[in-house]
Amino acid sequence: MGIIEVEDVSFTYSGSKRPALDHVDLSIKKSEFVILTGPSGCGKTTLCRCLNGLVPHFYSGDFRGRVLVAGLDTREHEIWELSQHVGLVFQNPENQLFCLTVEADVAFGPENLGLPREEIRRRVEWALKVTGMWELRHRPPHELSGGQQQRAAIAAVLAMKPEVLVLDEPTSFLDPAGAAEILSLVAELNKRLGITVLLVEHRLDMTSPYADRVVVMAKGRIALDGPPEEVLTSREARELGVGIPKVIRLYELLAERGLRLPEVPLSPGQMASLISEVVRCR
Amino acid sequence: MSSLLEGLAFQKRDSLLHKLDPRVKLFYALAVMVMAGVHNKMLPLLVMLLAQAPLAALGKIVRLWARTLKASLPLVLLIIGTNLFFTWLRGSLTDLYIVEDILALAVRFLVFVASFSIFTLTTSPDDLSLALEQMGVPYSFCFMFRAALRFTPVMVREARTTMDAQRARGLELDKGGPIARARRYIPILIPLIVNAITRAWSMAEAMESRAWGASRKRTSLYVLRLRGRDYLAFSAVLFSLIMAFYAKFYLKFPYIIPIIRSALGI
Ligand SMILES: Nc1ncnc2c1ncn2[C@@H]1O[C@H](COP(=O)(O)OP(=O)(O)OP(=O)(O)O)[C@@H](O)[C@H]1O
Ligand SMILES: [Mg+2]
């Protein structure tokens, strides 16, 4: 069984007529890196909210089906319990940092859990170091760059020691440099610490090389789900307006002209080595 | 008014006052308030005001402290003005001793401002909320206080941006009578309020996701511990407080107007 099991989940926000999620099934295995993408309003954020219990505990509405997180049914466990398994990082870093220093913010979650002081200290130090925020720990969040703020927000969530990190468009408020900074941090957390990642992103150019799977949603349903090479070359993905990475477009254009590469490349570096391989063979 | 608020905002410095336990400093601010509250004569109140200048120097905040006092002058004048007006209505404005008592009221207000500004200028909001927490104030209240301080600069920045944006669309803010002017602020207030509500929602969401309210016995990473210097400072404040009460009940303070007069020879 996966660490996250979404089983036939439908959800309609109270006061809303259309369901935001419509019979969604999704299973994520431990240490997987999954990208979730899809047009605006298709229900990505709502799905993220289901994973740590914000739906149905914080957002009320009509909830059907079942979500299991590390074996816990989200309807039967409270957000604070689930948040020790699934850490949620939001779009706007500013609204997730409410203390006057980075360190105090990272301590906020473990403090709420009422952990022993020594354990809090250990976790805070670990989270700050793993995100590269140790030197900046005494700084007030509003004096930091967007990328640094988002790293602080990730540290704050990591201090809860979750197995799964869910990031809802964490780079959309950042400049390209800040975005790259965050994405490589997330990739490193996944690779080095084996943290399971669900990343909601539109910028697939930057992220698809890291991904084991790409999931595309449309109108509250899962439209596509598979390895990036498969999903991103499919006709449906293009029809749904998924931002196909440039290297994949290039791969397709080369194929149309008769130059078929042995693999679907996901990064410029990979593409360069594939092309030089083919050219050398001729 | 804004510079009065600025003068109350914490300044990071390396000074003895900054290192003092926030509880001791809170005690100091409250004690001065009580001392100034029980006295109503010019002489002791003036002494209390002047005695705080060396403290401001000790905290390396003299400039800001003086600016805060200056910024409170309009309020001081308002206090003096209204009191003089009502005394004049009663027809007793000719009595110089009454005038001195009225001026003493204004000095009392300055003493309040002076001590609270020393307190807030040298105490970080984090320290203050920690102090309140350890004194048994519910955490949610302390958090609210801290978050308000954290988001004030953000909201101010947002207000400026909104004003600039609406100005760029041709909104003229400083034209016409007061009612017309107030109406023009609506396109600024509405987006600000909507933003504040959205922000509150996403903050609540983020707090919930980090186990807000999980346990009744929340641990705090930081602990305040009283040191030798804190006990020393506390004793000094307590001593002054006792002296102030003693002076109130056993000493009679002369008016200073006759002193000034005889000194000037009029
Ligand atoms: N708090 C809410 N109350 C009511 N309806 C909501 C709420 N949040 C989202 N919705 C609705 O649910 C649907 C899915 O929204 P959701 O935010 O999950 O989409 P999304 O894929 O994250 O979009 P985006 O890419 O714009 O972030 C939309 O129709 C939206 O209007
Ligand atoms: Mg969204």
XYZ file of C-alpha atoms and ligand atoms in Angstrom:
580
model
C 0.000 0.000 0.000
C 1.238 3.497 -0.813
C 1.991 6.080 1.834
C -0.868 8.087 0.336
C -4.016 6.406 -0.902
C -6.792 8.542 -2.323
C -9.729 6.252 -2.953
C -12.641 7.461 -5.062
C -12.718 10.895 -3.412
C -15.263 13.528 -4.355
C -15.533 16.856 -2.604
C -17.861 19.817 -2.998
C -17.133 22.955 -0.950
C -20.180 23.983 1.068
C -21.977 26.738 -0.771
C -20.629 25.557 -4.101
C -22.616 23.557 -6.667
C -19.882 21.975 -8.767
C -17.640 19.378 -7.122
C -14.006 20.501 -6.840
C -12.910 16.852 -6.846
C -14.801 14.247 -8.844
C -14.039 10.564 -8.132
C -10.299 10.973 -7.687
C -8.040 7.929 -7.282
C -4.362 8.387 -6.579
C -1.739 6.242 -4.932
C 1.716 7.506 -4.036
C 4.503 5.190 -2.904
C 7.115 6.007 -0.305
C 9.992 8.171 -1.595
C 8.273 8.841 -4.911
C 8.552 12.275 -6.544
C 5.224 13.137 -8.145
C 4.345 16.287 -10.066
C 0.715 17.382 -10.124
C -0.307 19.775 -12.850
C -3.369 20.924 -14.763
C -5.308 24.022 -15.768
C -6.351 26.646 -13.217
C -9.330 25.652 -11.099
C -9.027 21.925 -11.831
C -8.784 21.033 -8.136
C -5.051 20.704 -7.448
C -5.137 22.799 -4.303
C -8.232 21.012 -3.091
C -6.489 17.653 -3.534
C -3.510 18.930 -1.517
C -5.889 20.022 1.233
C -7.301 16.500 1.360
C -3.894 15.039 2.113
C -3.377 16.574 5.554
C -7.005 16.743 6.582
C -7.673 20.442 5.886
C -10.452 18.932 3.797
C -12.797 17.934 5.434
C -11.805 19.331 8.884
C -10.956 22.962 8.057
C -12.920 23.327 4.819
C -16.377 21.919 5.260
C -18.396 20.451 2.447
C -19.614 17.196 1.021
C -16.791 14.650 1.280
C -17.074 11.187 -0.293
C -14.575 8.379 -0.519
C -11.527 7.879 1.643
C -7.975 9.219 2.010
C -5.362 7.179 3.842
C -2.154 8.872 4.942
C 0.457 6.497 6.389
C -2.487 4.204 7.026
C -4.537 6.865 8.859
C -8.017 7.685 7.594
C -8.131 11.494 7.325
C -11.745 11.606 8.438
C -10.913 9.928 11.732
C -7.706 11.793 12.575
C -7.249 15.462 13.245
C -5.117 17.856 11.228
C -2.418 18.071 13.890
C -1.978 14.282 13.843
C -1.937 14.113 10.058
C 0.458 17.047 9.837
C 3.151 14.863 11.398
C 2.930 12.665 8.321
C 2.148 15.158 5.575
C 3.699 18.613 5.555
C 1.934 21.207 3.413
C 3.843 24.146 1.901
C 1.710 26.895 0.402
C 2.023 29.312 -2.482
C 2.640 32.550 -0.637
C 5.604 32.247 1.726
C 4.687 35.441 3.530
C 1.459 34.089 4.989
C 3.052 30.928 6.352
C 5.643 32.689 8.487
C 4.055 34.359 11.468
C 6.875 34.761 13.956
C 9.495 37.455 14.205
C 12.489 35.205 13.558
C 13.015 32.245 11.266
C 14.018 30.053 14.204
C 10.848 30.841 16.162
C 8.823 29.983 13.083
C 10.505 26.637 12.620
C 9.903 25.888 16.300
C 6.193 26.777 16.041
C 4.941 23.338 14.950
C 6.949 21.207 17.414
C 6.028 23.654 20.190
C 2.362 23.170 19.407
C 2.847 19.423 19.654
C 4.126 19.935 23.183
C 7.350 18.010 22.547
C 10.147 18.138 25.119
C 12.346 21.213 24.740
C 15.451 19.214 23.855
C 13.608 17.415 21.068
C 12.330 20.743 19.711
C 15.849 22.133 19.732
C 17.171 19.078 17.856
C 14.440 19.244 15.237
C 14.806 22.982 14.694
C 18.545 22.672 14.226
C 18.133 19.765 11.835
C 15.425 21.475 9.755
C 17.388 24.725 9.543
C 20.559 22.953 8.480
C 18.937 20.675 5.945
C 17.330 23.673 4.220
C 20.447 25.837 4.422
C 18.742 28.377 6.695
C 20.979 27.906 9.747
C 22.925 31.132 9.207
C 19.722 33.126 8.728
C 17.895 31.736 11.752
C 17.825 34.975 13.747
C 16.575 37.107 10.866
C 12.973 38.334 10.685
C 11.156 36.660 7.757
C 10.133 39.936 6.104
C 13.800 40.846 5.595
C 14.461 37.704 3.546
C 14.222 37.159 -0.207
C 11.234 35.197 -1.538
C 13.372 32.111 -2.062
C 14.745 32.297 1.468
C 11.244 32.788 2.863
C 10.005 29.722 1.043
C 13.002 27.728 2.316
C 12.085 28.856 5.833
C 8.523 27.689 5.231
C 9.840 24.290 4.111
C 12.052 24.119 7.212
C 9.039 24.922 9.388
C 7.118 22.031 7.870
C 10.096 19.650 8.030
C 10.409 20.275 11.764
C 7.156 18.291 12.091
C 9.112 15.307 10.698
C 6.638 14.385 7.958
C 7.280 11.473 5.586
C 5.499 13.338 2.806
C 6.046 16.885 1.600
C 3.194 18.428 -0.392
C 4.059 21.727 -2.074
C 1.282 23.758 -3.714
C 2.898 25.936 -6.399
C 5.752 26.896 -4.066
C 7.560 28.879 -6.747
C 4.768 30.963 -8.236
C 5.637 34.011 -6.105
C 9.375 33.693 -6.821
C 11.748 34.902 -9.516
C 13.502 32.253 -11.673
C 16.563 32.137 -9.411
C 14.400 31.692 -6.303
C 12.342 29.031 -8.068
C 15.436 27.064 -9.071
C 16.713 27.313 -5.494
C 13.503 25.832 -4.089
C 13.169 23.098 -6.710
C 16.724 21.843 -6.217
C 16.169 21.840 -2.442
C 13.024 19.753 -2.843
C 14.815 17.355 -5.193
C 17.623 16.985 -2.688
C 15.241 16.292 0.196
C 13.654 13.605 -1.937
C 16.894 11.988 -3.038
C 18.971 12.301 0.117
C 16.378 11.852 2.831
C 13.880 9.786 0.896
C 11.037 12.213 1.632
C 8.021 11.561 -0.568
C 7.188 14.632 -2.651
C 3.979 15.792 -4.285
C 4.732 19.012 -6.122
C 2.072 21.133 -7.798
C 3.825 22.973 -10.626
C 3.286 24.564 -13.999
C 6.957 25.016 -14.819
C 7.636 21.488 -16.020
C 10.829 22.534 -17.803
C 12.546 22.852 -14.486
C 10.850 20.070 -12.555
C 10.238 17.105 -14.830
C 13.861 15.837 -14.681
C 13.342 15.131 -10.971
C 9.951 13.448 -11.278
C 9.126 9.767 -11.142
C 5.565 10.487 -12.205
C 3.454 13.270 -13.639
C -0.236 13.488 -12.771
C -2.480 15.777 -14.807
C -5.855 16.873 -13.477
C -8.747 18.352 -15.409
C -12.119 19.473 -14.066
C -11.701 17.747 -10.734
C -10.615 14.416 -12.215
C -7.290 12.705 -12.770
C -6.813 12.892 -16.531
C -3.328 11.423 -16.930
C -0.988 9.597 -14.597
C 2.336 8.034 -15.549
C 6.071 8.500 -16.020
C 6.966 11.968 -17.349
C 8.290 10.634 -20.678
C 4.909 9.044 -21.359
C 2.544 11.702 -20.029
C 4.365 14.666 -21.515
C 4.542 13.192 -25.011
C 0.847 12.258 -25.059
C -1.659 14.049 -27.234
C -4.037 14.506 -24.284
C -1.437 16.453 -22.325
C -1.052 18.902 -25.185
C -4.810 19.220 -25.557
C -5.189 19.968 -21.843
C -2.726 22.819 -22.186
C -0.026 21.273 -20.002
C 3.173 23.290 -20.326
C 5.202 20.742 -22.282
C 8.957 21.181 -21.614
C 10.928 22.626 -24.530
C 13.236 19.614 -24.742
C 10.240 17.381 -25.350
C 8.912 19.669 -28.081
C 12.370 19.551 -29.638
C 12.423 15.762 -29.366
C 9.080 15.608 -31.195
C 10.171 18.032 -33.912
C 13.330 15.993 -34.496
C 11.232 12.831 -34.714
C 8.979 14.466 -37.323
C 12.124 15.137 -39.371
C 13.272 11.562 -39.082
C 15.778 11.879 -36.260
C 14.415 9.502 -33.645
C 16.252 9.609 -30.314
C 16.416 6.352 -28.321
C 14.843 7.954 -25.221
C 12.582 10.869 -24.362
C 14.883 13.530 -22.883
C 13.725 15.568 -19.870
C 16.609 18.002 -19.556
C 18.841 19.847 -22.018
C 21.867 17.923 -20.724
C 20.177 14.587 -21.321
C 19.102 15.706 -24.779
C 22.634 16.801 -25.678
C 24.088 13.413 -24.776
C 21.320 11.560 -26.655
C 21.921 13.627 -29.807
C 25.680 13.242 -29.708
C 25.232 9.497 -29.240
C 22.988 9.245 -32.309
C 25.237 11.465 -34.402
C 28.328 9.498 -33.450
C 26.679 6.211 -34.451
C 25.981 7.412 -37.975
C 0.848 59.997 15.147
C 2.800 57.624 12.930
C 6.095 58.805 14.385
C 4.642 58.254 17.848
C 3.961 54.647 16.867
C 7.388 54.365 15.274
C 8.904 55.573 18.520
C 7.303 52.659 20.296
C 8.701 50.057 17.898
C 11.489 47.797 19.081
C 15.044 48.717 18.094
C 17.699 46.033 18.032
C 20.714 47.304 20.013
C 23.355 45.826 22.215
C 22.728 47.432 25.588
C 22.220 46.480 29.191
C 18.552 47.473 29.006
C 18.025 45.262 25.980
C 19.510 42.316 27.839
C 17.278 42.814 30.874
C 14.446 40.356 31.384
C 11.267 41.697 29.719
C 9.283 41.006 32.883
C 11.515 43.362 34.853
C 11.095 46.032 32.201
C 7.331 45.541 32.167
C 7.358 45.904 35.942
C 9.353 49.090 35.513
C 6.869 50.580 33.037
C 3.914 49.704 35.258
C 5.650 50.936 38.410
C 6.387 54.285 36.810
C 2.765 54.483 35.763
C 1.661 53.926 39.360
C 4.212 56.402 40.692
C 3.099 59.078 38.268
C -0.511 58.162 38.963
C -0.335 58.765 42.705
C 1.496 62.078 42.385
C -0.167 65.184 41.037
C 2.330 67.938 41.798
C 4.767 69.394 39.315
C 7.974 68.847 41.255
C 7.886 65.060 41.755
C 6.511 64.486 38.264
C 9.276 66.549 36.728
C 11.828 64.546 38.696
C 10.300 61.312 37.399
C 10.488 62.562 33.836
C 14.094 63.714 34.058
C 15.207 60.603 35.946
C 14.357 58.532 32.865
C 16.778 60.320 30.560
C 19.826 58.442 31.938
C 17.919 55.179 31.453
C 17.316 56.013 27.803
C 21.050 56.677 27.524
C 21.772 53.316 29.134
C 19.561 51.679 26.493
C 21.298 53.629 23.674
C 17.960 54.938 22.484
C 18.119 58.613 23.486
C 17.414 59.937 19.975
C 14.369 57.733 19.396
C 13.148 58.268 22.910
C 13.331 62.033 22.534
C 11.547 61.750 19.200
C 8.730 59.787 20.798
C 8.334 62.446 23.463
C 8.316 65.137 20.792
C 5.740 63.241 18.769
C 3.450 63.130 21.806
C 3.496 66.932 22.112
C 0.241 67.465 20.164
C -1.537 65.237 22.685
C 0.150 67.087 25.535
C -1.044 70.404 24.124
C -4.523 68.947 23.772
C -4.516 67.966 27.460
C -3.301 71.396 28.491
C -5.721 73.166 26.149
C -8.872 71.363 27.281
C -7.974 71.747 30.952
C -7.209 75.431 30.577
C -10.478 75.878 28.704
C -12.587 74.314 31.434
C -10.720 76.223 34.134
C -11.383 79.392 32.194
C -15.094 78.477 32.019
C -15.061 78.195 35.796
C -13.331 81.570 35.939
C -10.318 80.404 37.932
C -7.681 80.799 35.260
C -6.142 83.692 37.149
C -4.818 81.354 39.837
C -1.240 80.464 38.813
C -1.167 77.467 41.180
C -4.059 75.939 39.305
C -2.192 76.514 36.048
C 0.835 74.728 37.502
C -1.361 71.769 38.474
C -2.690 71.618 34.935
C 0.838 71.652 33.523
C 1.677 68.882 36.002
C -1.042 66.734 34.412
C 0.681 67.157 31.066
C 4.027 66.192 32.589
C 2.381 63.117 34.091
C 1.291 62.082 30.612
C 4.858 62.600 29.375
C 6.124 60.360 32.181
C 3.764 57.587 30.973
C 4.965 57.972 27.394
C 8.600 58.109 28.488
C 8.529 54.912 30.514
C 6.483 52.925 28.007
C 8.682 54.042 25.184
C 11.795 52.916 27.072
C 10.061 49.587 27.621
C 8.898 49.021 24.066
C 12.036 50.382 22.394
C 14.248 47.929 24.260
C 11.988 44.851 24.373
C 11.519 42.715 21.276
C 7.895 41.673 20.714
C 9.011 38.041 20.805
C 10.475 38.590 24.271
C 7.383 40.410 25.409
C 5.034 37.701 24.229
C 7.283 35.110 25.867
C 7.128 37.094 29.099
C 3.333 37.265 28.930
C 3.220 33.545 28.176
C 5.363 32.694 31.176
C 3.218 34.931 33.353
C 0.236 32.776 32.459
C -1.412 34.795 29.689
C -3.075 32.313 27.256
C -0.869 31.491 24.291
C -3.491 32.375 21.697
C -3.554 35.927 23.026
C 0.253 36.209 22.929
C 0.282 34.810 19.417
C -2.336 37.288 18.270
C -0.264 40.122 19.627
C 2.892 38.861 17.942
C 1.209 38.227 14.609
C -0.304 41.715 14.679
C 3.162 43.188 15.076
C 4.604 40.888 12.438
C 2.003 41.853 9.848
C 1.756 45.585 10.517
C 4.654 46.479 8.184
C 3.239 44.128 5.539
C -0.159 45.802 5.685
C 1.393 49.268 5.568
C 3.331 48.300 2.466
C 0.161 46.904 0.927
C -1.745 50.102 1.678
C 0.957 52.169 -0.022
C 0.946 49.934 -3.111
C -2.842 50.084 -3.365
C -2.835 53.855 -3.033
C -0.189 54.199 -5.733
C -2.061 51.813 -8.017
C -5.341 53.697 -7.625
C -3.576 57.030 -8.088
C -2.060 55.715 -11.301
C -5.622 55.048 -12.480
C -6.478 58.671 -11.885
C -7.883 58.584 -8.369
C -7.242 61.953 -6.726
C -6.996 61.519 -3.004
C -6.457 65.033 -1.763
C -9.132 66.978 -3.570
C -12.538 68.259 -2.469
C -14.273 68.457 0.897
C -13.939 65.979 3.725
C -16.891 63.807 2.636
C -15.794 63.667 -0.988
C -12.323 62.811 0.213
C -13.534 60.046 2.512
C -15.506 58.581 -0.383
C -12.397 58.470 -2.517
C -10.753 56.228 0.044
C -13.332 53.470 -0.599
C -11.455 52.031 -3.635
C -8.425 51.755 -1.372
C -10.130 50.316 1.673
C -12.066 47.590 -0.140
C -9.041 45.817 -1.657
C -7.195 46.204 1.638
C -10.002 44.575 3.597
C -10.399 41.790 1.050
C -6.640 41.161 1.163
C -6.629 41.103 4.938
C -9.401 38.499 4.997
C -7.677 36.328 2.380
C -4.464 36.619 4.333
C -6.198 35.622 7.548
C -7.584 32.519 5.825
C -4.272 31.399 4.437
C -2.584 32.072 7.751
C -5.156 30.006 9.594
C -4.679 27.231 7.057
C -0.889 27.307 7.530
C -1.257 27.365 11.319
C -3.601 24.384 11.298
C -1.109 22.548 9.091
C 1.495 23.095 11.764
C -0.489 21.594 14.623
C -1.985 24.791 16.025
C -3.906 23.902 19.169
C -2.701 20.283 19.199
C -1.895 20.041 22.875
C -3.108 21.981 25.829
C 0.387 21.960 27.258
C 2.394 23.706 24.614
C 6.164 23.689 25.076
C 8.154 26.801 24.328
C 11.607 26.528 22.794
C 12.727 29.638 24.611
C 12.696 30.131 28.378
C 13.224 33.343 30.266
C 15.467 33.053 33.311
C 16.077 35.821 35.810
C 19.748 36.623 36.350
C 21.589 38.684 38.930
C 21.217 41.923 37.013
C 17.463 41.327 36.718
C 17.095 40.955 40.487
C 19.189 44.094 40.928
C 17.072 46.116 38.497
C 13.877 44.754 40.030
C 15.007 45.815 43.514
C 15.882 49.290 42.259
C 12.427 49.716 40.720
C 10.733 48.368 43.833
C 12.762 50.742 45.997
C 11.749 53.727 43.829
C 8.132 52.646 44.030
C 8.253 52.517 47.836
C 10.012 55.876 47.934
C 7.335 57.371 45.705
C 4.604 56.209 48.089
C 6.575 57.433 51.070
C 7.000 60.834 49.426
C 3.321 60.980 48.606
C 2.223 60.430 52.193
C 4.990 62.020 54.236
C 6.424 64.849 52.124
C 4.816 68.069 51.056
C 6.038 69.385 47.743
C 6.251 73.132 47.195
C 4.887 74.692 44.026
C 7.646 75.622 41.654
C 6.097 78.840 40.378
C 7.041 80.860 43.489
C 10.536 79.359 43.335
C 10.956 80.430 39.739
C 9.504 83.817 40.532
C 11.832 84.510 43.422
C 14.762 83.272 41.393
C 13.877 85.681 38.605
C 13.063 88.449 41.065
C 9.482 89.150 39.880
N -12.477 27.777 -0.232
C -13.232 27.505 -1.284
N -14.578 27.613 -1.198
C -15.362 27.326 -2.259
N -14.897 26.925 -3.446
C -13.578 26.798 -3.608
C -12.673 27.077 -2.526
N -11.420 26.852 -2.958
C -11.515 26.459 -4.234
N -12.821 26.401 -4.635
C -13.305 25.973 -5.955
O -12.902 24.643 -6.176
C -12.466 24.452 -7.519
C -11.049 23.914 -7.525
O -10.190 24.893 -6.993
P -8.669 24.653 -6.650
O -8.200 25.846 -5.918
O -8.525 23.340 -5.988
O -8.010 24.611 -8.089
P -6.483 24.681 -8.513
O -6.257 23.597 -9.487
O -5.617 24.715 -7.315
O -6.389 26.061 -9.267
P -5.168 27.083 -9.407
O -4.262 26.533 -10.465
O -5.817 28.346 -9.844
O -4.532 27.187 -8.071
C -12.581 25.791 -8.210
O -13.787 25.792 -8.945
C -12.669 26.783 -7.066
O -13.472 27.859 -7.417
Mg -4.244 26.137 -6.480
